[in-house]
Amino acid sequence: MDEFDFETLAIHAGEEPDPVTGATRLPLHMATTFKLPGFGIKLFDALMMDSDRPPFAYTRWGNPTLRALEDRLAALEGNEAAVVTASGMAAVSALLFTFLNSGDHLIASEVCYAGSVELFGLHLPRFGIQVSLVDTSDLEQVKQALRPNTKMIYVETPANPILRISDIAALSAIAHESGAILAVDSTWAGPALQQPVALGADYVLHSLTKYINGHGDALGGAVIGSAKGIQRIRKEGLVHLGGALSPFNAWLILRGLMTLPMRMEKHCQNAMEVARFLEGHPKVRRVFYPGLESHPHHELAKQQMSGFGGMVTFTLKGGLGAAITMAEKLRVFSYATSLGHAHSLLFYYPTDLYIDAMPFYTPEQKQRIREWTGDGLVRASIGLENAGDLIDDLDRALRARTFRGLVGPLAYQVMKKVNKNAQ
Ligand SMILES: Cc1ncc(COP(=O)(O)O)c(C=O)c1O
């Protein structure tokens, strides 16, 4: 299907009309077990994952619905192969535990999805893996962190939740010159807006739960890369670690993927309108959106992304109290975690809480993060509703005053003290 454009691949790649019934949508294969086509050493080798497209035997190893999704994702990312997993975090752990051994060194973005940072900072060192967390948008920091045993550079761009942008092409050159591989978590852009493989990345990761599914009703994850590398991840990181995706989720995600290109266009349009509105709002201190000229990495985002995405983050002049009031007053936005859905979602990160959850951060890292986020950051996933309705909703909520907004910050300080004492 190489000759087709992205929009066509998003609908057709990996799916053929059913050869038996002619159905134009791939049937959902919920079977966990498949009758084998015979008995023999060759088949046994293939089942042991010595082939990158093993015969269907057991769904944790492969399944027709999962394979259709894998083939579509590989086509959309412009690489040879993909492996899908039960969640984005299962994809991250499958990648890391396949390629990193005790004694290896990993350089990773110091701020990225909290689950990933916690895995890097809290758990990898337990297995003898050395980890340097750096600001990957600063190439000097990355170069200085390199060691003879650096095996992988792991970058999330745009980074959750602070929307830092890292230069994929430059990082790929740094990684390859020192014999390391570059992995990019591209969840916040998705394949419609950013193509890390074309910029030199070896592996691309996605939480399929976000934009790729787009409807907020299925968890999933994926790693995309060379056929050989994906074969290793399938065997070591999926079959042995066990985070297999449900075929039902794969089927839903395939359905969601068909509209990804046009959904992303609308997410980008709405986010730009909301970001511009927030930038002029009297209750807002600072707005981060890669599409705004004021974003520190706007020029880089223009170079490496074909659109600026649906995520907008901002800080409030009224701090935590204003965030509590806003959360109470929103009617169109849901105050909720996650992102990339048709519904608009919004969540507040108090900086102290975020930093305290990461005991491995150095004082310099804490300072760098605080400079960006102030005392807290609102993360807004701008959905597909009418932009005017979203703006009105935010405006009403930002201007409101509530009793809880006044006493909330005090209650929060007390809670924090009690928690600290309980530890
Ligand atoms: C950038 C990024 N990567 C990975 C994940 C983890 O994905 P999942 O929740 O599907 O495990 C998330 C979740 O928010 C994310 O934002």
Short mmCIF file of C-alpha atoms and ligand atoms in Angstrom, two decimals:
data_model
loop_
_atom_site.label_atom_id
_atom_site.label_comp_id
_atom_site.label_asym_id
_atom_site.label_seq_id
_atom_site.Cartn_x
_atom_site.Cartn_y
_atom_site.Cartn_z
CA MET A 1 0.00 0.00 0.00
CA ASP A 2 3.12 2.21 -0.14
CA GLU A 3 1.80 4.35 -2.97
CA PHE A 4 -1.21 5.63 -1.00
CA ASP A 5 -1.50 8.78 1.07
CA PHE A 6 -1.92 8.93 4.85
CA GLU A 7 -5.73 9.42 4.74
CA THR A 8 -6.14 6.32 2.55
CA LEU A 9 -3.77 4.23 4.69
CA ALA A 10 -5.66 5.25 7.85
CA ILE A 11 -8.74 3.51 6.40
CA HIS A 12 -7.31 0.65 4.34
CA ALA A 13 -3.89 -0.46 5.59
CA GLY A 14 -4.02 -3.86 7.29
CA GLU A 15 -7.63 -4.60 6.28
CA GLU A 16 -8.91 -6.41 3.20
CA PRO A 17 -12.52 -7.33 2.48
CA ASP A 18 -13.18 -10.71 4.15
CA PRO A 19 -12.35 -13.40 1.56
CA VAL A 20 -15.21 -15.69 2.75
CA THR A 21 -18.13 -13.27 3.25
CA GLY A 22 -16.99 -10.16 1.38
CA ALA A 23 -17.52 -8.07 4.54
CA THR A 24 -15.73 -4.73 4.05
CA ARG A 25 -14.85 -4.47 7.75
CA LEU A 26 -12.48 -6.97 9.29
CA PRO A 27 -14.38 -9.42 11.53
CA LEU A 28 -13.54 -9.22 15.23
CA HIS A 29 -11.54 -12.33 16.15
CA MET A 30 -11.97 -12.92 19.87
CA ALA A 31 -10.53 -16.47 19.71
CA THR A 32 -7.61 -17.00 22.07
CA THR A 33 -6.45 -20.19 20.34
CA PHE A 34 -6.05 -21.17 16.68
CA LYS A 35 -5.98 -24.65 15.13
CA LEU A 36 -2.47 -25.16 13.82
CA PRO A 37 -1.85 -25.99 10.16
CA GLY A 38 0.02 -29.22 10.95
CA PHE A 39 3.02 -30.46 12.90
CA GLY A 40 6.69 -29.95 12.12
CA ILE A 41 9.97 -28.38 13.13
CA LYS A 42 9.49 -25.40 10.80
CA LEU A 43 6.11 -24.63 12.36
CA PHE A 44 7.62 -25.04 15.83
CA ASP A 45 10.39 -22.56 14.99
CA ALA A 46 7.84 -20.08 13.72
CA LEU A 47 5.72 -20.48 16.84
CA MET A 48 8.82 -19.82 18.95
CA MET A 49 8.84 -16.36 17.35
CA ASP A 50 11.73 -16.97 15.01
CA SER A 51 9.56 -15.40 12.33
CA ASP A 52 8.34 -11.81 12.33
CA ARG A 53 4.87 -12.98 11.19
CA PRO A 54 4.34 -16.20 13.14
CA PRO A 55 1.30 -18.35 12.31
CA PHE A 56 -1.67 -17.58 14.56
CA ALA A 57 -1.50 -19.94 17.53
CA TYR A 58 -2.40 -18.05 20.68
CA THR A 59 -3.62 -14.46 20.99
CA ARG A 60 -0.84 -13.29 23.32
CA TRP A 61 1.53 -14.06 20.44
CA GLY A 62 -0.67 -12.77 17.62
CA ASN A 63 -4.25 -12.65 16.32
CA PRO A 64 -5.79 -11.50 13.00
CA THR A 65 -7.44 -8.41 14.53
CA LEU A 66 -4.25 -7.43 16.37
CA ARG A 67 -2.19 -7.98 13.23
CA ALA A 68 -4.48 -5.72 11.17
CA LEU A 69 -3.90 -2.94 13.71
CA GLU A 70 -0.14 -3.61 13.74
CA ASP A 71 0.04 -3.47 9.94
CA ARG A 72 -1.92 -0.24 9.84
CA LEU A 73 0.25 1.44 12.47
CA ALA A 74 3.46 0.36 10.70
CA ALA A 75 2.10 1.82 7.44
CA LEU A 76 1.10 5.09 9.12
CA GLU A 77 4.49 5.51 10.81
CA GLY A 78 6.39 4.54 7.65
CA ASN A 79 8.25 1.64 9.25
CA GLU A 80 8.45 -2.12 8.75
CA ALA A 81 6.52 -3.53 11.69
CA ALA A 82 4.56 -2.85 14.86
CA VAL A 83 3.58 -4.72 17.99
CA VAL A 84 0.46 -3.75 19.94
CA THR A 85 0.14 -4.02 23.71
CA ALA A 86 -2.50 -3.78 26.44
CA SER A 87 -1.74 -0.11 27.21
CA GLY A 88 0.75 2.63 26.46
CA MET A 89 2.69 1.70 29.61
CA ALA A 90 2.85 -1.96 28.46
CA ALA A 91 4.45 -0.66 25.24
CA VAL A 92 7.00 1.43 27.19
CA SER A 93 7.93 -1.47 29.47
CA ALA A 94 8.05 -3.98 26.57
CA LEU A 95 10.56 -1.73 24.78
CA LEU A 96 12.75 -1.04 27.82
CA PHE A 97 12.84 -4.59 29.15
CA THR A 98 13.66 -5.97 25.70
CA PHE A 99 16.64 -3.74 24.97
CA LEU A 100 18.11 -2.77 28.35
CA ASN A 101 20.22 -5.08 30.49
CA SER A 102 21.82 -4.68 33.88
CA GLY A 103 24.84 -2.37 33.43
CA ASP A 104 23.31 -0.46 30.50
CA HIS A 105 22.65 3.26 30.62
CA LEU A 106 19.46 5.04 29.54
CA ILE A 107 19.06 8.78 28.87
CA ALA A 108 15.43 9.86 29.06
CA SER A 109 13.31 13.03 29.08
CA GLU A 110 13.16 14.26 32.69
CA VAL A 111 9.54 15.32 32.24
CA CYS A 112 7.28 12.97 30.35
CA TYR A 113 4.18 10.92 31.17
CA ALA A 114 4.40 10.36 34.95
CA GLY A 115 4.11 6.56 34.64
CA SER A 116 7.12 6.50 32.32
CA VAL A 117 9.23 8.80 34.54
CA GLU A 118 8.40 6.66 37.57
CA LEU A 119 9.39 3.52 35.67
CA PHE A 120 12.72 5.15 34.69
CA GLY A 121 13.50 6.68 38.06
CA LEU A 122 12.08 4.18 40.55
CA HIS A 123 12.17 0.78 38.88
CA LEU A 124 14.89 0.48 36.22
CA PRO A 125 17.65 1.15 38.81
CA ARG A 126 16.31 -1.88 40.78
CA PHE A 127 17.44 -4.02 37.82
CA GLY A 128 20.92 -2.47 37.62
CA ILE A 129 20.04 -0.14 34.73
CA GLN A 130 21.63 3.31 35.04
CA VAL A 131 19.31 6.21 34.22
CA SER A 132 20.05 9.88 33.46
CA LEU A 133 16.98 12.08 33.32
CA VAL A 134 17.70 15.28 31.39
CA ASP A 135 15.88 18.08 29.63
CA THR A 136 15.99 16.50 26.15
CA SER A 137 14.99 19.83 24.56
CA ASP A 138 18.53 20.97 25.54
CA LEU A 139 20.90 19.00 23.29
CA GLU A 140 23.94 19.96 25.38
CA GLN A 141 22.43 18.23 28.41
CA VAL A 142 21.90 15.09 26.33
CA LYS A 143 25.48 15.12 24.99
CA GLN A 144 26.90 15.61 28.46
CA ALA A 145 24.89 12.70 29.81
CA LEU A 146 26.30 10.22 27.25
CA ARG A 147 28.39 7.36 28.66
CA PRO A 148 30.24 4.51 26.92
CA ASN A 149 27.41 2.16 28.00
CA THR A 150 24.51 4.41 26.84
CA LYS A 151 22.21 2.00 25.03
CA MET A 152 19.11 4.10 24.45
CA ILE A 153 17.89 7.69 24.34
CA TYR A 154 14.18 7.85 25.16
CA VAL A 155 12.32 11.03 24.31
CA GLU A 156 8.74 12.09 24.70
CA THR A 157 7.82 14.97 22.39
CA PRO A 158 5.63 16.90 22.85
CA ALA A 159 6.15 16.08 26.52
CA ASN A 160 3.29 15.38 28.92
CA PRO A 161 2.30 17.57 30.73
CA ILE A 162 4.58 20.55 30.07
CA LEU A 163 4.65 20.52 26.26
CA ARG A 164 8.40 20.74 25.86
CA ILE A 165 9.45 19.89 22.30
CA SER A 166 12.66 17.93 21.64
CA ASP A 167 14.54 17.91 18.33
CA ILE A 168 14.11 14.34 17.02
CA ALA A 169 16.52 14.67 14.07
CA ALA A 170 19.32 16.12 16.23
CA LEU A 171 18.77 13.52 18.96
CA SER A 172 18.84 10.75 16.39
CA ALA A 173 22.27 11.97 15.19
CA ILE A 174 23.56 12.12 18.79
CA ALA A 175 22.21 8.64 19.56
CA HIS A 176 23.55 7.01 16.42
CA GLU A 177 26.99 8.61 16.66
CA SER A 178 27.39 7.01 20.07
CA GLY A 179 25.93 3.63 19.07
CA ALA A 180 22.65 4.09 20.98
CA ILE A 181 19.09 3.70 19.73
CA LEU A 182 16.53 6.51 19.78
CA ALA A 183 12.98 5.78 20.94
CA VAL A 184 10.30 8.49 20.68
CA ASP A 185 6.97 8.50 22.51
CA SER A 186 4.91 10.38 19.92
CA THR A 187 1.54 9.95 21.65
CA TRP A 188 0.75 13.67 21.96
CA ALA A 189 1.22 14.31 18.24
CA GLY A 190 0.20 10.95 16.78
CA PRO A 191 1.25 9.81 13.31
CA ALA A 192 -0.85 12.43 11.51
CA LEU A 193 1.24 15.33 12.89
CA GLN A 194 4.70 13.89 13.51
CA GLN A 195 6.72 11.17 11.78
CA PRO A 196 9.67 10.32 14.06
CA VAL A 197 10.99 7.54 11.78
CA ALA A 198 11.46 10.01 8.90
CA LEU A 199 13.42 12.17 11.38
CA GLY A 200 15.72 9.28 12.31
CA ALA A 201 14.06 7.55 15.30
CA ASP A 202 14.53 3.79 15.61
CA TYR A 203 11.37 3.10 17.60
CA VAL A 204 8.12 5.03 17.94
CA LEU A 205 5.76 4.45 20.86
CA HIS A 206 2.11 5.34 21.24
CA SER A 207 -0.50 5.14 23.88
CA LEU A 208 -3.29 4.09 21.50
CA THR A 209 -5.67 5.06 24.31
CA LYS A 210 -5.26 8.70 23.29
CA TYR A 211 -5.59 10.24 19.79
CA ILE A 212 -5.20 7.04 17.78
CA ASN A 213 -8.35 5.49 19.23
CA GLY A 214 -9.73 8.94 19.94
CA HIS A 215 -13.01 7.99 21.59
CA GLY A 216 -11.98 7.28 25.17
CA ASP A 217 -13.25 3.70 25.20
CA ALA A 218 -10.21 1.43 24.77
CA LEU A 219 -6.77 1.21 26.35
CA GLY A 220 -3.91 0.18 24.08
CA GLY A 221 -0.28 0.75 23.21
CA ALA A 222 2.16 0.13 20.37
CA VAL A 223 5.83 0.11 19.44
CA ILE A 224 6.72 0.57 15.78
CA GLY A 225 10.17 -0.15 14.31
CA SER A 226 12.25 -2.51 12.15
CA ALA A 227 10.85 -6.01 11.57
CA LYS A 228 13.83 -7.55 13.41
CA GLY A 229 13.53 -5.25 16.43
CA ILE A 230 9.77 -5.68 16.68
CA GLN A 231 10.18 -9.46 16.51
CA ARG A 232 12.45 -9.23 19.58
CA ILE A 233 9.98 -6.98 21.42
CA ARG A 234 7.11 -9.34 20.58
CA LYS A 235 8.97 -12.28 22.04
CA GLU A 236 10.78 -10.75 25.02
CA GLY A 237 8.60 -7.78 25.88
CA LEU A 238 5.14 -9.09 25.02
CA VAL A 239 5.01 -12.91 25.00
CA HIS A 240 7.25 -13.17 28.07
CA LEU A 241 6.01 -10.13 30.01
CA GLY A 242 2.39 -10.68 29.02
CA GLY A 243 0.79 -7.29 28.29
CA ALA A 244 -1.32 -8.45 25.31
CA LEU A 245 -4.04 -6.22 23.85
CA SER A 246 -7.64 -7.43 23.79
CA PRO A 247 -8.79 -8.05 20.18
CA PHE A 248 -11.97 -6.14 21.01
CA ASN A 249 -9.89 -3.07 21.89
CA ALA A 250 -7.85 -3.54 18.71
CA TRP A 251 -11.07 -3.60 16.68
CA LEU A 252 -12.31 -0.40 18.34
CA ILE A 253 -8.92 1.26 17.79
CA LEU A 254 -8.95 0.25 14.09
CA ARG A 255 -12.35 1.90 13.82
CA GLY A 256 -11.14 5.05 15.57
CA LEU A 257 -8.03 5.22 13.40
CA MET A 258 -10.09 5.62 10.23
CA THR A 259 -10.98 9.19 11.19
CA LEU A 260 -7.61 10.13 12.74
CA PRO A 261 -6.50 12.57 9.99
CA MET A 262 -9.68 14.67 10.10
CA ARG A 263 -9.98 14.47 13.89
CA MET A 264 -6.44 15.80 14.25
CA GLU A 265 -7.21 18.70 11.94
CA LYS A 266 -10.16 19.70 14.14
CA HIS A 267 -8.19 19.15 17.40
CA CYS A 268 -5.48 21.48 16.04
CA GLN A 269 -7.96 24.17 14.93
CA ASN A 270 -9.84 24.12 18.22
CA ALA A 271 -6.65 24.09 20.31
CA MET A 272 -5.23 27.08 18.45
CA GLU A 273 -8.45 29.06 19.05
CA VAL A 274 -8.53 28.12 22.73
CA ALA A 275 -4.81 28.89 23.18
CA ARG A 276 -5.19 32.35 21.59
CA PHE A 277 -8.22 33.05 23.79
CA LEU A 278 -6.41 31.96 26.95
CA GLU A 279 -3.36 34.04 26.09
CA GLY A 280 -5.48 37.17 26.32
CA HIS A 281 -7.42 36.14 29.46
CA PRO A 282 -6.98 38.27 32.59
CA LYS A 283 -7.03 35.23 34.94
CA VAL A 284 -4.36 33.31 33.02
CA ARG A 285 -0.68 33.84 33.76
CA ARG A 286 0.97 31.90 30.95
CA VAL A 287 -0.12 29.62 28.08
CA PHE A 288 1.96 26.86 26.49
CA TYR A 289 0.89 25.76 23.03
CA PRO A 290 3.51 24.89 20.39
CA GLY A 291 1.48 26.80 17.80
CA LEU A 292 1.84 30.11 19.68
CA GLU A 293 4.79 32.33 18.83
CA SER A 294 5.32 32.70 22.60
CA HIS A 295 6.09 28.98 23.05
CA PRO A 296 9.86 28.56 23.69
CA HIS A 297 10.04 25.75 21.09
CA HIS A 298 7.64 27.17 18.49
CA GLU A 299 10.22 27.22 15.66
CA LEU A 300 11.22 23.61 16.27
CA ALA A 301 7.57 22.53 16.43
CA LYS A 302 7.00 24.24 13.05
CA GLN A 303 9.88 22.25 11.57
CA GLN A 304 9.13 18.79 12.87
CA MET A 305 5.33 18.74 13.21
CA SER A 306 2.73 19.26 10.50
CA GLY A 307 0.24 20.58 13.08
CA PHE A 308 0.56 21.68 16.71
CA GLY A 309 -1.84 19.17 18.29
CA GLY A 310 -4.79 19.30 20.62
CA MET A 311 -3.04 19.81 23.96
CA VAL A 312 -2.89 23.22 25.64
CA THR A 313 -1.40 23.85 29.08
CA PHE A 314 -1.61 27.03 31.13
CA THR A 315 -0.93 28.50 34.55
CA LEU A 316 -3.40 30.54 36.59
CA LYS A 317 -2.89 33.84 38.39
CA GLY A 318 -5.15 32.52 41.18
CA GLY A 319 -3.17 29.25 41.60
CA LEU A 320 -4.74 26.24 43.28
CA GLY A 321 -7.86 28.10 44.48
CA ALA A 322 -8.67 29.21 40.94
CA ALA A 323 -8.07 25.66 39.67
CA ILE A 324 -10.52 24.22 42.24
CA THR A 325 -13.18 26.75 41.23
CA MET A 326 -12.62 26.11 37.55
CA ALA A 327 -12.92 22.33 38.01
CA GLU A 328 -16.29 22.84 39.74
CA LYS A 329 -17.74 25.22 37.20
CA LEU A 330 -16.89 23.55 33.90
CA ARG A 331 -19.87 22.20 31.95
CA VAL A 332 -18.50 21.13 28.56
CA PHE A 333 -15.00 20.11 29.69
CA SER A 334 -14.80 17.16 32.07
CA TYR A 335 -12.39 17.54 34.96
CA ALA A 336 -10.58 14.28 34.24
CA THR A 337 -7.22 12.73 33.39
CA SER A 338 -6.34 11.32 29.97
CA LEU A 339 -6.40 13.08 26.64
CA GLY A 340 -6.96 12.80 22.92
CA HIS A 341 -10.67 12.08 23.13
CA ALA A 342 -13.57 13.66 21.24
CA HIS A 343 -14.64 15.06 24.65
CA SER A 344 -12.61 17.94 26.06
CA LEU A 345 -10.82 17.01 29.30
CA LEU A 346 -8.95 19.16 31.79
CA PHE A 347 -6.72 18.36 34.76
CA TYR A 348 -4.64 20.41 37.23
CA TYR A 349 -1.13 19.43 38.35
CA PRO A 350 0.01 21.18 41.56
CA THR A 351 3.78 21.46 41.01
CA ASP A 352 4.67 20.39 44.58
CA LEU A 353 2.58 17.26 44.31
CA TYR A 354 4.12 16.35 40.95
CA ILE A 355 7.67 16.94 42.15
CA ASP A 356 7.16 15.17 45.49
CA ALA A 357 6.02 12.05 43.62
CA MET A 358 9.46 11.88 41.96
CA PRO A 359 11.99 11.49 44.81
CA PHE A 360 14.81 11.02 42.28
CA TYR A 361 14.61 14.61 40.91
CA THR A 362 17.65 16.73 41.74
CA PRO A 363 17.20 20.27 43.15
CA GLU A 364 18.20 21.68 39.70
CA GLN A 365 15.54 19.56 38.00
CA LYS A 366 12.90 20.69 40.50
CA GLN A 367 13.92 24.29 39.87
CA ARG A 368 13.75 23.87 36.05
CA ILE A 369 10.29 22.31 36.26
CA ARG A 370 9.05 24.99 38.65
CA GLU A 371 10.29 27.73 36.31
CA TRP A 372 8.07 26.29 33.59
CA THR A 373 4.98 25.35 35.60
CA GLY A 374 4.89 27.95 38.39
CA ASP A 375 2.88 26.59 41.34
CA GLY A 376 0.69 24.44 39.10
CA LEU A 377 -0.28 23.67 35.55
CA VAL A 378 -3.67 23.15 33.95
CA ARG A 379 -3.51 20.52 31.22
CA ALA A 380 -6.35 20.79 28.71
CA SER A 381 -7.07 18.19 26.06
CA ILE A 382 -9.06 20.15 23.53
CA GLY A 383 -11.75 17.96 22.02
CA LEU A 384 -13.90 18.08 18.92
CA GLU A 385 -16.78 20.20 20.26
CA ASN A 386 -17.56 23.66 18.91
CA ALA A 387 -14.59 25.96 19.71
CA GLY A 388 -16.92 28.79 20.78
CA ASP A 389 -18.63 26.52 23.33
CA LEU A 390 -15.25 25.46 24.73
CA ILE A 391 -14.09 29.06 25.04
CA ASP A 392 -17.34 30.14 26.74
CA ASP A 393 -17.05 27.21 29.14
CA LEU A 394 -13.47 28.13 30.11
CA ASP A 395 -14.30 31.83 30.37
CA ARG A 396 -17.25 31.20 32.70
CA ALA A 397 -15.23 28.82 34.86
CA LEU A 398 -12.17 31.10 35.03
CA ARG A 399 -14.23 34.12 36.11
CA ALA A 400 -16.30 32.26 38.74
CA ARG A 401 -15.64 32.45 42.51
CA THR A 402 -16.54 29.68 44.94
CA PHE A 403 -16.25 29.10 48.66
CA ARG A 404 -14.28 25.93 47.99
CA GLY A 405 -11.93 27.86 45.74
CA LEU A 406 -11.17 30.10 48.73
CA VAL A 407 -10.66 27.42 51.42
CA GLY A 408 -9.43 24.60 49.12
CA PRO A 409 -5.75 25.63 49.11
CA LEU A 410 -5.69 25.68 52.92
CA ALA A 411 -7.32 22.21 53.08
CA TYR A 412 -4.75 21.01 50.56
CA GLN A 413 -1.81 22.24 52.68
CA VAL A 414 -3.25 20.46 55.75
CA MET A 415 -3.75 17.26 53.73
CA LYS A 416 -0.16 17.42 52.47
CA LYS A 417 1.17 17.82 56.04
CA VAL A 418 -0.92 14.89 57.30
CA ASN A 419 0.29 12.71 54.39
CA LYS A 420 3.93 13.65 55.03
CA ASN A 421 3.60 12.82 58.72
CA ALA A 422 1.93 9.50 57.90
CA GLN A 423 4.88 8.43 55.69
C1 LIG B 1 2.71 10.45 26.32
C2 LIG B 1 2.11 9.26 27.00
N1 LIG B 1 2.72 8.06 26.92
C3 LIG B 1 2.24 6.98 27.54
C4 LIG B 1 1.08 7.04 28.29
C5 LIG B 1 0.56 5.81 28.96
O1 LIG B 1 -0.51 5.29 28.21
P1 LIG B 1 -1.62 4.30 28.82
O2 LIG B 1 -2.45 5.09 29.75
O3 LIG B 1 -2.35 3.82 27.60
O4 LIG B 1 -0.88 3.20 29.50
C6 LIG B 1 0.39 8.26 28.39
C7 LIG B 1 -0.83 8.36 29.20
O5 LIG B 1 -1.34 9.44 29.46
C8 LIG B 1 0.92 9.40 27.72
O6 LIG B 1 0.33 10.61 27.78
#
